PDB file of C-alpha atoms and ligand atoms in Angstrom:
ATOM      1  CA  MET A   1       0.171  -0.239   0.200  1.00  0.00           C
ATOM      2  CA  LYS A   2       1.103   3.569  -0.343  1.00  0.00           C
ATOM      3  CA  ILE A   3       0.008   6.788   1.539  1.00  0.00           C
ATOM      4  CA  ILE A   4      -0.663   9.969  -0.674  1.00  0.00           C
ATOM      5  CA  CYS A   5      -0.797  13.081   1.163  1.00  0.00           C
ATOM      6  CA  ILE A   6      -2.354  16.346   0.015  1.00  0.00           C
ATOM      7  CA  GLY A   7      -0.436  19.709   1.173  1.00  0.00           C
ATOM      8  CA  ARG A   8      -2.157  23.041   1.428  1.00  0.00           C
ATOM      9  CA  ASN A   9      -5.540  22.113   1.518  1.00  0.00           C
ATOM     10  CA  TYR A  10      -6.792  24.600   4.008  1.00  0.00           C
ATOM     11  CA  ILE A  11      -6.318  28.229   3.372  1.00  0.00           C
ATOM     12  CA  GLU A  12      -5.498  29.300   6.944  1.00  0.00           C
ATOM     13  CA  HIS A  13      -2.834  26.380   7.088  1.00  0.00           C
ATOM     14  CA  ALA A  14      -1.353  27.603   4.004  1.00  0.00           C
ATOM     15  CA  LYS A  15      -1.209  31.119   5.132  1.00  0.00           C
ATOM     16  CA  GLU A  16       0.505  30.228   8.427  1.00  0.00           C
ATOM     17  CA  LEU A  17       3.427  28.518   6.564  1.00  0.00           C
ATOM     18  CA  LYS A  18       3.458  31.700   4.242  1.00  0.00           C
ATOM     19  CA  ASN A  19       2.745  29.319   1.218  1.00  0.00           C
ATOM     20  CA  PRO A  20       0.322  30.454  -1.764  1.00  0.00           C
ATOM     21  CA  VAL A  21      -2.961  29.189  -1.935  1.00  0.00           C
ATOM     22  CA  PRO A  22      -2.581  26.344  -4.629  1.00  0.00           C
ATOM     23  CA  GLU A  23      -4.770  26.084  -7.997  1.00  0.00           C
ATOM     24  CA  LYS A  24      -4.607  22.465  -8.037  1.00  0.00           C
ATOM     25  CA  PRO A  25      -3.974  19.861  -5.457  1.00  0.00           C
ATOM     26  CA  VAL A  26      -0.461  19.622  -4.253  1.00  0.00           C
ATOM     27  CA  PHE A  27       0.456  15.794  -3.172  1.00  0.00           C
ATOM     28  CA  PHE A  28       3.329  13.850  -2.107  1.00  0.00           C
ATOM     29  CA  MET A  29       3.636  10.294  -0.785  1.00  0.00           C
ATOM     30  CA  LYS A  30       4.880   8.194   2.092  1.00  0.00           C
ATOM     31  CA  PRO A  31       5.893   4.793   1.906  1.00  0.00           C
ATOM     32  CA  ASP A  32       4.052   1.988   3.768  1.00  0.00           C
ATOM     33  CA  THR A  33       7.248   2.073   6.464  1.00  0.00           C
ATOM     34  CA  ALA A  34       5.840   5.465   7.236  1.00  0.00           C
ATOM     35  CA  LEU A  35       2.462   3.947   8.996  1.00  0.00           C
ATOM     36  CA  LEU A  36       2.492   3.917  12.619  1.00  0.00           C
ATOM     37  CA  GLN A  37      -0.726   1.840  13.863  1.00  0.00           C
ATOM     38  CA  LYS A  38      -2.375   0.502  16.936  1.00  0.00           C
ATOM     39  CA  ASN A  39      -1.415   3.435  19.077  1.00  0.00           C
ATOM     40  CA  ASN A  40       2.211   2.573  19.403  1.00  0.00           C
ATOM     41  CA  PRO A  41       4.640   5.305  20.457  1.00  0.00           C
ATOM     42  CA  PHE A  42       6.246   7.650  17.854  1.00  0.00           C
ATOM     43  CA  PHE A  43       9.853   7.580  18.437  1.00  0.00           C
ATOM     44  CA  TYR A  44      11.158  11.181  17.953  1.00  0.00           C
ATOM     45  CA  PRO A  45      13.865  11.126  15.129  1.00  0.00           C
ATOM     46  CA  GLU A  46      17.381  11.920  15.671  1.00  0.00           C
ATOM     47  CA  PHE A  47      17.897  13.863  12.681  1.00  0.00           C
ATOM     48  CA  SER A  48      15.619  16.476  13.188  1.00  0.00           C
ATOM     49  CA  ASN A  49      15.363  19.200  15.963  1.00  0.00           C
ATOM     50  CA  GLU A  50      12.026  20.356  14.696  1.00  0.00           C
ATOM     51  CA  VAL A  51       9.382  17.861  14.058  1.00  0.00           C
ATOM     52  CA  HIS A  52       5.604  19.186  13.601  1.00  0.00           C
ATOM     53  CA  TYR A  53       2.324  17.583  13.859  1.00  0.00           C
ATOM     54  CA  GLU A  54      -0.382  17.936  11.033  1.00  0.00           C
ATOM     55  CA  ALA A  55      -3.449  16.137  11.916  1.00  0.00           C
ATOM     56  CA  GLU A  56      -5.530  15.276   8.959  1.00  0.00           C
ATOM     57  CA  LEU A  57      -8.538  13.361   7.786  1.00  0.00           C
ATOM     58  CA  VAL A  58      -7.637  10.242   6.185  1.00  0.00           C
ATOM     59  CA  LEU A  59      -9.497   8.204   3.378  1.00  0.00           C
ATOM     60  CA  LYS A  60      -9.186   4.304   3.096  1.00  0.00           C
ATOM     61  CA  ILE A  61      -9.517   3.467  -0.615  1.00  0.00           C
ATOM     62  CA  SER A  62     -11.670   0.319  -0.838  1.00  0.00           C
ATOM     63  CA  ARG A  63     -11.342  -0.311  -4.724  1.00  0.00           C
ATOM     64  CA  ASN A  64      -8.803  -0.107  -7.318  1.00  0.00           C
ATOM     65  CA  GLY A  65      -8.833   2.534  -9.899  1.00  0.00           C
ATOM     66  CA  ARG A  66      -7.591   5.243 -12.420  1.00  0.00           C
ATOM     67  CA  HIS A  67      -8.528   8.197 -14.178  1.00  0.00           C
ATOM     68  CA  ILE A  68     -11.395   8.499 -11.637  1.00  0.00           C
ATOM     69  CA  GLU A  69     -14.236  10.953 -12.322  1.00  0.00           C
ATOM     70  CA  GLU A  70     -15.074  13.353  -9.546  1.00  0.00           C
ATOM     71  CA  LYS A  71     -18.595  12.375  -9.637  1.00  0.00           C
ATOM     72  CA  PHE A  72     -17.580   8.479  -9.186  1.00  0.00           C
ATOM     73  CA  ALA A  73     -14.882   9.225  -6.706  1.00  0.00           C
ATOM     74  CA  HIS A  74     -17.217   8.427  -3.532  1.00  0.00           C
ATOM     75  CA  LYS A  75     -17.336   4.880  -4.624  1.00  0.00           C
ATOM     76  CA  TYR A  76     -13.358   4.354  -3.976  1.00  0.00           C
ATOM     77  CA  PHE A  77     -13.311   4.986  -0.393  1.00  0.00           C
ATOM     78  CA  ASP A  78     -15.440   3.632   2.350  1.00  0.00           C
ATOM     79  CA  GLU A  79     -13.817   4.611   5.616  1.00  0.00           C
ATOM     80  CA  ILE A  80     -12.596   7.764   7.265  1.00  0.00           C
ATOM     81  CA  GLY A  81      -9.973   8.276   9.999  1.00  0.00           C
ATOM     82  CA  ILE A  82      -7.524  10.646  11.489  1.00  0.00           C
ATOM     83  CA  GLY A  83      -4.007  10.522  11.187  1.00  0.00           C
ATOM     84  CA  ILE A  84      -0.749  12.730  11.887  1.00  0.00           C
ATOM     85  CA  ASP A  85       1.455  13.722   8.930  1.00  0.00           C
ATOM     86  CA  PHE A  86       4.508  14.239  10.860  1.00  0.00           C
ATOM     87  CA  THR A  87       6.904  16.710   9.223  1.00  0.00           C
ATOM     88  CA  ALA A  88      10.472  17.378   9.831  1.00  0.00           C
ATOM     89  CA  ARG A  89       9.930  21.306   9.271  1.00  0.00           C
ATOM     90  CA  ASP A  90      13.623  22.359   9.750  1.00  0.00           C
ATOM     91  CA  ILE A  91      14.555  19.543   7.153  1.00  0.00           C
ATOM     92  CA  GLN A  92      11.518  20.538   4.918  1.00  0.00           C
ATOM     93  CA  ALA A  93      12.496  24.252   4.932  1.00  0.00           C
ATOM     94  CA  GLU A  94      16.327  23.255   3.811  1.00  0.00           C
ATOM     95  CA  CYS A  95      14.820  21.301   1.026  1.00  0.00           C
ATOM     96  CA  LYS A  96      12.634  24.012  -0.110  1.00  0.00           C
ATOM     97  CA  LYS A  97      15.269  26.560   0.002  1.00  0.00           C
ATOM     98  CA  ARG A  98      17.337  24.433  -2.417  1.00  0.00           C
ATOM     99  CA  GLY A  99      14.583  23.516  -4.522  1.00  0.00           C
ATOM    100  CA  LEU A 100      14.752  19.554  -3.727  1.00  0.00           C
ATOM    101  CA  PRO A 101      12.132  17.058  -2.878  1.00  0.00           C
ATOM    102  CA  TRP A 102      10.756  16.667   0.678  1.00  0.00           C
ATOM    103  CA  GLU A 103      11.007  13.093   0.867  1.00  0.00           C
ATOM    104  CA  ILE A 104      13.326  13.004   3.627  1.00  0.00           C
ATOM    105  CA  ALA A 105      11.107  15.443   5.836  1.00  0.00           C
ATOM    106  CA  LYS A 106       7.930  13.852   5.092  1.00  0.00           C
ATOM    107  CA  ALA A 107       8.428   9.959   4.434  1.00  0.00           C
ATOM    108  CA  PHE A 108      10.430   8.796   7.287  1.00  0.00           C
ATOM    109  CA  ASP A 109       9.525   5.860   9.426  1.00  0.00           C
ATOM    110  CA  GLN A 110       6.483   6.179  11.638  1.00  0.00           C
ATOM    111  CA  SER A 111       5.765   9.440  10.122  1.00  0.00           C
ATOM    112  CA  ALA A 112       2.123   8.574   9.477  1.00  0.00           C
ATOM    113  CA  PRO A 113       0.470   7.631  12.672  1.00  0.00           C
ATOM    114  CA  VAL A 114      -3.140   6.488  11.940  1.00  0.00           C
ATOM    115  CA  GLY A 115      -6.161   5.576  14.239  1.00  0.00           C
ATOM    116  CA  LYS A 116      -9.196   3.600  13.780  1.00  0.00           C
ATOM    117  CA  PHE A 117     -11.430   4.071  10.840  1.00  0.00           C
ATOM    118  CA  LEU A 118     -15.226   5.073  10.851  1.00  0.00           C
ATOM    119  CA  PRO A 119     -17.551   3.762   7.882  1.00  0.00           C
ATOM    120  CA  LYS A 120     -18.158   6.640   5.499  1.00  0.00           C
ATOM    121  CA  SER A 121     -22.078   5.895   5.957  1.00  0.00           C
ATOM    122  CA  GLN A 122     -21.662   7.172   9.521  1.00  0.00           C
ATOM    123  CA  PHE A 123     -21.297  10.653   7.937  1.00  0.00           C
ATOM    124  CA  PRO A 124     -24.416  12.481   6.953  1.00  0.00           C
ATOM    125  CA  ASP A 125     -22.308  15.238   5.091  1.00  0.00           C
ATOM    126  CA  LEU A 126     -18.789  14.546   4.200  1.00  0.00           C
ATOM    127  CA  ASN A 127     -18.441  18.305   3.666  1.00  0.00           C
ATOM    128  CA  ASN A 128     -19.183  19.109   7.361  1.00  0.00           C
ATOM    129  CA  ILE A 129     -16.785  16.594   9.462  1.00  0.00           C
ATOM    130  CA  ASN A 130     -15.167  18.165  12.575  1.00  0.00           C
ATOM    131  CA  PHE A 131     -11.877  16.589  13.788  1.00  0.00           C
ATOM    132  CA  GLN A 132      -9.640  17.757  16.594  1.00  0.00           C
ATOM    133  CA  LEU A 133      -6.156  17.346  17.750  1.00  0.00           C
ATOM    134  CA  LYS A 134      -5.178  17.422  21.625  1.00  0.00           C
ATOM    135  CA  VAL A 135      -1.725  17.539  22.694  1.00  0.00           C
ATOM    136  CA  ASN A 136      -1.128  16.837  26.339  1.00  0.00           C
ATOM    137  CA  GLY A 137      -4.811  17.390  26.898  1.00  0.00           C
ATOM    138  CA  GLU A 138      -4.931  20.982  25.278  1.00  0.00           C
ATOM    139  CA  VAL A 139      -6.489  21.457  21.828  1.00  0.00           C
ATOM    140  CA  ARG A 140      -3.993  22.345  19.244  1.00  0.00           C
ATOM    141  CA  GLN A 141      -5.829  21.953  16.069  1.00  0.00           C
ATOM    142  CA  ASP A 142      -9.755  22.139  15.245  1.00  0.00           C
ATOM    143  CA  GLY A 143     -10.657  21.529  11.969  1.00  0.00           C
ATOM    144  CA  ASN A 144     -13.804  21.017   9.618  1.00  0.00           C
ATOM    145  CA  SER A 145     -13.544  19.316   5.905  1.00  0.00           C
ATOM    146  CA  LYS A 146     -15.880  22.395   4.768  1.00  0.00           C
ATOM    147  CA  ASP A 147     -12.662  24.524   5.136  1.00  0.00           C
ATOM    148  CA  MET A 148     -10.816  22.131   2.317  1.00  0.00           C
ATOM    149  CA  ILE A 149      -9.710  23.990  -0.749  1.00  0.00           C
ATOM    150  CA  PHE A 150     -10.203  20.561  -2.722  1.00  0.00           C
ATOM    151  CA  SER A 151     -12.716  18.064  -1.802  1.00  0.00           C
ATOM    152  CA  PHE A 152     -12.426  14.316  -1.185  1.00  0.00           C
ATOM    153  CA  GLY A 153     -13.864  13.649  -4.640  1.00  0.00           C
ATOM    154  CA  HIS A 154     -11.772  16.121  -6.398  1.00  0.00           C
ATOM    155  CA  ILE A 155      -8.735  14.888  -4.613  1.00  0.00           C
ATOM    156  CA  ILE A 156      -9.265  11.439  -5.824  1.00  0.00           C
ATOM    157  CA  ALA A 157     -10.148  12.493  -9.411  1.00  0.00           C
ATOM    158  CA  TYR A 158      -6.986  14.527  -9.416  1.00  0.00           C
ATOM    159  CA  VAL A 159      -4.455  12.118  -7.827  1.00  0.00           C
ATOM    160  CA  SER A 160      -5.663   9.072  -9.980  1.00  0.00           C
ATOM    161  CA  GLN A 161      -4.936  11.240 -13.074  1.00  0.00           C
ATOM    162  CA  PHE A 162      -1.318  10.301 -12.450  1.00  0.00           C
ATOM    163  CA  ILE A 163      -1.040   7.498 -10.013  1.00  0.00           C
ATOM    164  CA  SER A 164      -3.537   4.407  -9.727  1.00  0.00           C
ATOM    165  CA  LEU A 165      -5.060   3.814  -6.664  1.00  0.00           C
ATOM    166  CA  LYS A 166      -5.405   0.451  -5.013  1.00  0.00           C
ATOM    167  CA  THR A 167      -7.532  -0.966  -2.281  1.00  0.00           C
ATOM    168  CA  GLY A 168      -5.826  -0.108   0.991  1.00  0.00           C
ATOM    169  CA  ASP A 169      -3.990   2.824  -0.187  1.00  0.00           C
ATOM    170  CA  LEU A 170      -4.515   5.930   2.482  1.00  0.00           C
ATOM    171  CA  ILE A 171      -5.125   9.478   1.381  1.00  0.00           C
ATOM    172  CA  PHE A 172      -4.199  12.383   3.883  1.00  0.00           C
ATOM    173  CA  THR A 173      -6.329  15.011   3.038  1.00  0.00           C
ATOM    174  CA  GLY A 174      -4.421  18.023   4.377  1.00  0.00           C
ATOM    175  CA  THR A 175      -4.308  19.913   7.730  1.00  0.00           C
ATOM    176  CA  PRO A 176      -6.080  22.895   8.927  1.00  0.00           C
ATOM    177  CA  GLU A 177      -4.318  25.616  11.073  1.00  0.00           C
ATOM    178  CA  GLY A 178      -2.623  25.152  14.019  1.00  0.00           C
ATOM    179  CA  VAL A 179       0.504  23.049  13.329  1.00  0.00           C
ATOM    180  CA  GLY A 180       3.397  23.216  15.901  1.00  0.00           C
ATOM    181  CA  PRO A 181       6.243  21.264  17.026  1.00  0.00           C
ATOM    182  CA  THR A 182       6.204  18.060  19.210  1.00  0.00           C
ATOM    183  CA  ALA A 183       8.666  16.940  21.710  1.00  0.00           C
ATOM    184  CA  ILE A 184       9.363  13.704  23.780  1.00  0.00           C
ATOM    185  CA  ASN A 185       7.045  12.848  26.239  1.00  0.00           C
ATOM    186  CA  ASP A 186       4.141  14.542  24.534  1.00  0.00           C
ATOM    187  CA  HIS A 187       0.622  12.853  24.544  1.00  0.00           C
ATOM    188  CA  PHE A 188      -1.288  12.883  21.537  1.00  0.00           C
ATOM    189  CA  GLU A 189      -5.112  12.235  21.038  1.00  0.00           C
ATOM    190  CA  ALA A 190      -7.085  12.794  17.878  1.00  0.00           C
ATOM    191  CA  PHE A 191     -11.048  12.935  17.334  1.00  0.00           C
ATOM    192  CA  ILE A 192     -13.383  12.856  14.665  1.00  0.00           C
ATOM    193  CA  GLU A 193     -16.773  14.468  15.889  1.00  0.00           C
ATOM    194  CA  GLY A 194     -15.726  13.849  19.390  1.00  0.00           C
ATOM    195  CA  LYS A 195     -14.839  10.267  19.072  1.00  0.00           C
ATOM    196  CA  LYS A 196     -11.406   9.481  20.088  1.00  0.00           C
ATOM    197  CA  LEU A 197      -9.628   7.323  17.390  1.00  0.00           C
ATOM    198  CA  LEU A 198      -5.765   7.961  18.024  1.00  0.00           C
ATOM    199  CA  GLU A 199      -4.002   8.106  21.019  1.00  0.00           C
ATOM    200  CA  PHE A 200      -0.194   7.652  21.622  1.00  0.00           C
ATOM    201  CA  ASN A 201       2.840   8.916  23.100  1.00  0.00           C
ATOM    202  CA  VAL A 202       5.977  10.445  21.659  1.00  0.00           C
ATOM    203  CA  LYS A 203       9.139   8.632  23.134  1.00  0.00           C
TER     204      LYS A 203
HETATM  205 MG1   MG B 301       0.289  17.310   5.808  1.00  0.00          MG
END
């Protein structure tokens, strides 16, 4: 499986990182080795001094597809969860400055903690899903899918023009504002509509 991540999908987050608001989705990938499941601890990597959290809604792809039309995109995912797109912001800044790819800042081992998924059918409106990240019991990010620049359907249609989607792939759909640094001993809890779906410690 592969993990596809959308960057800059919330206007307020694009602004906080001083990035332009994109006209097309920006995406990058993480390998399966980035996945961190079952609420296992995240081990702070030695190569960075500035790892940031980005809480994101995550789609689980349920059918193989390519060149998917936006109007049919809803048939290609059946579960929604929440995950953290951990980013070595110091390394990413260095890569951006030199015009290099971001892989080492984004795709490292354990950089994609993912919690439990909920059936898509539980959500009356996919364009109105509340999600929240608490670190050490304090709310750090509070988002709603209505603030996405590109909808789930648009993302699936766009990405599948270039890269075939396969059953079991995950799509991280972008983070709202409020990203920030993490540190050893932090305790993460992530929620969709008040349900805690992900919880882990940083070691
Ligand atoms: Mg992200």
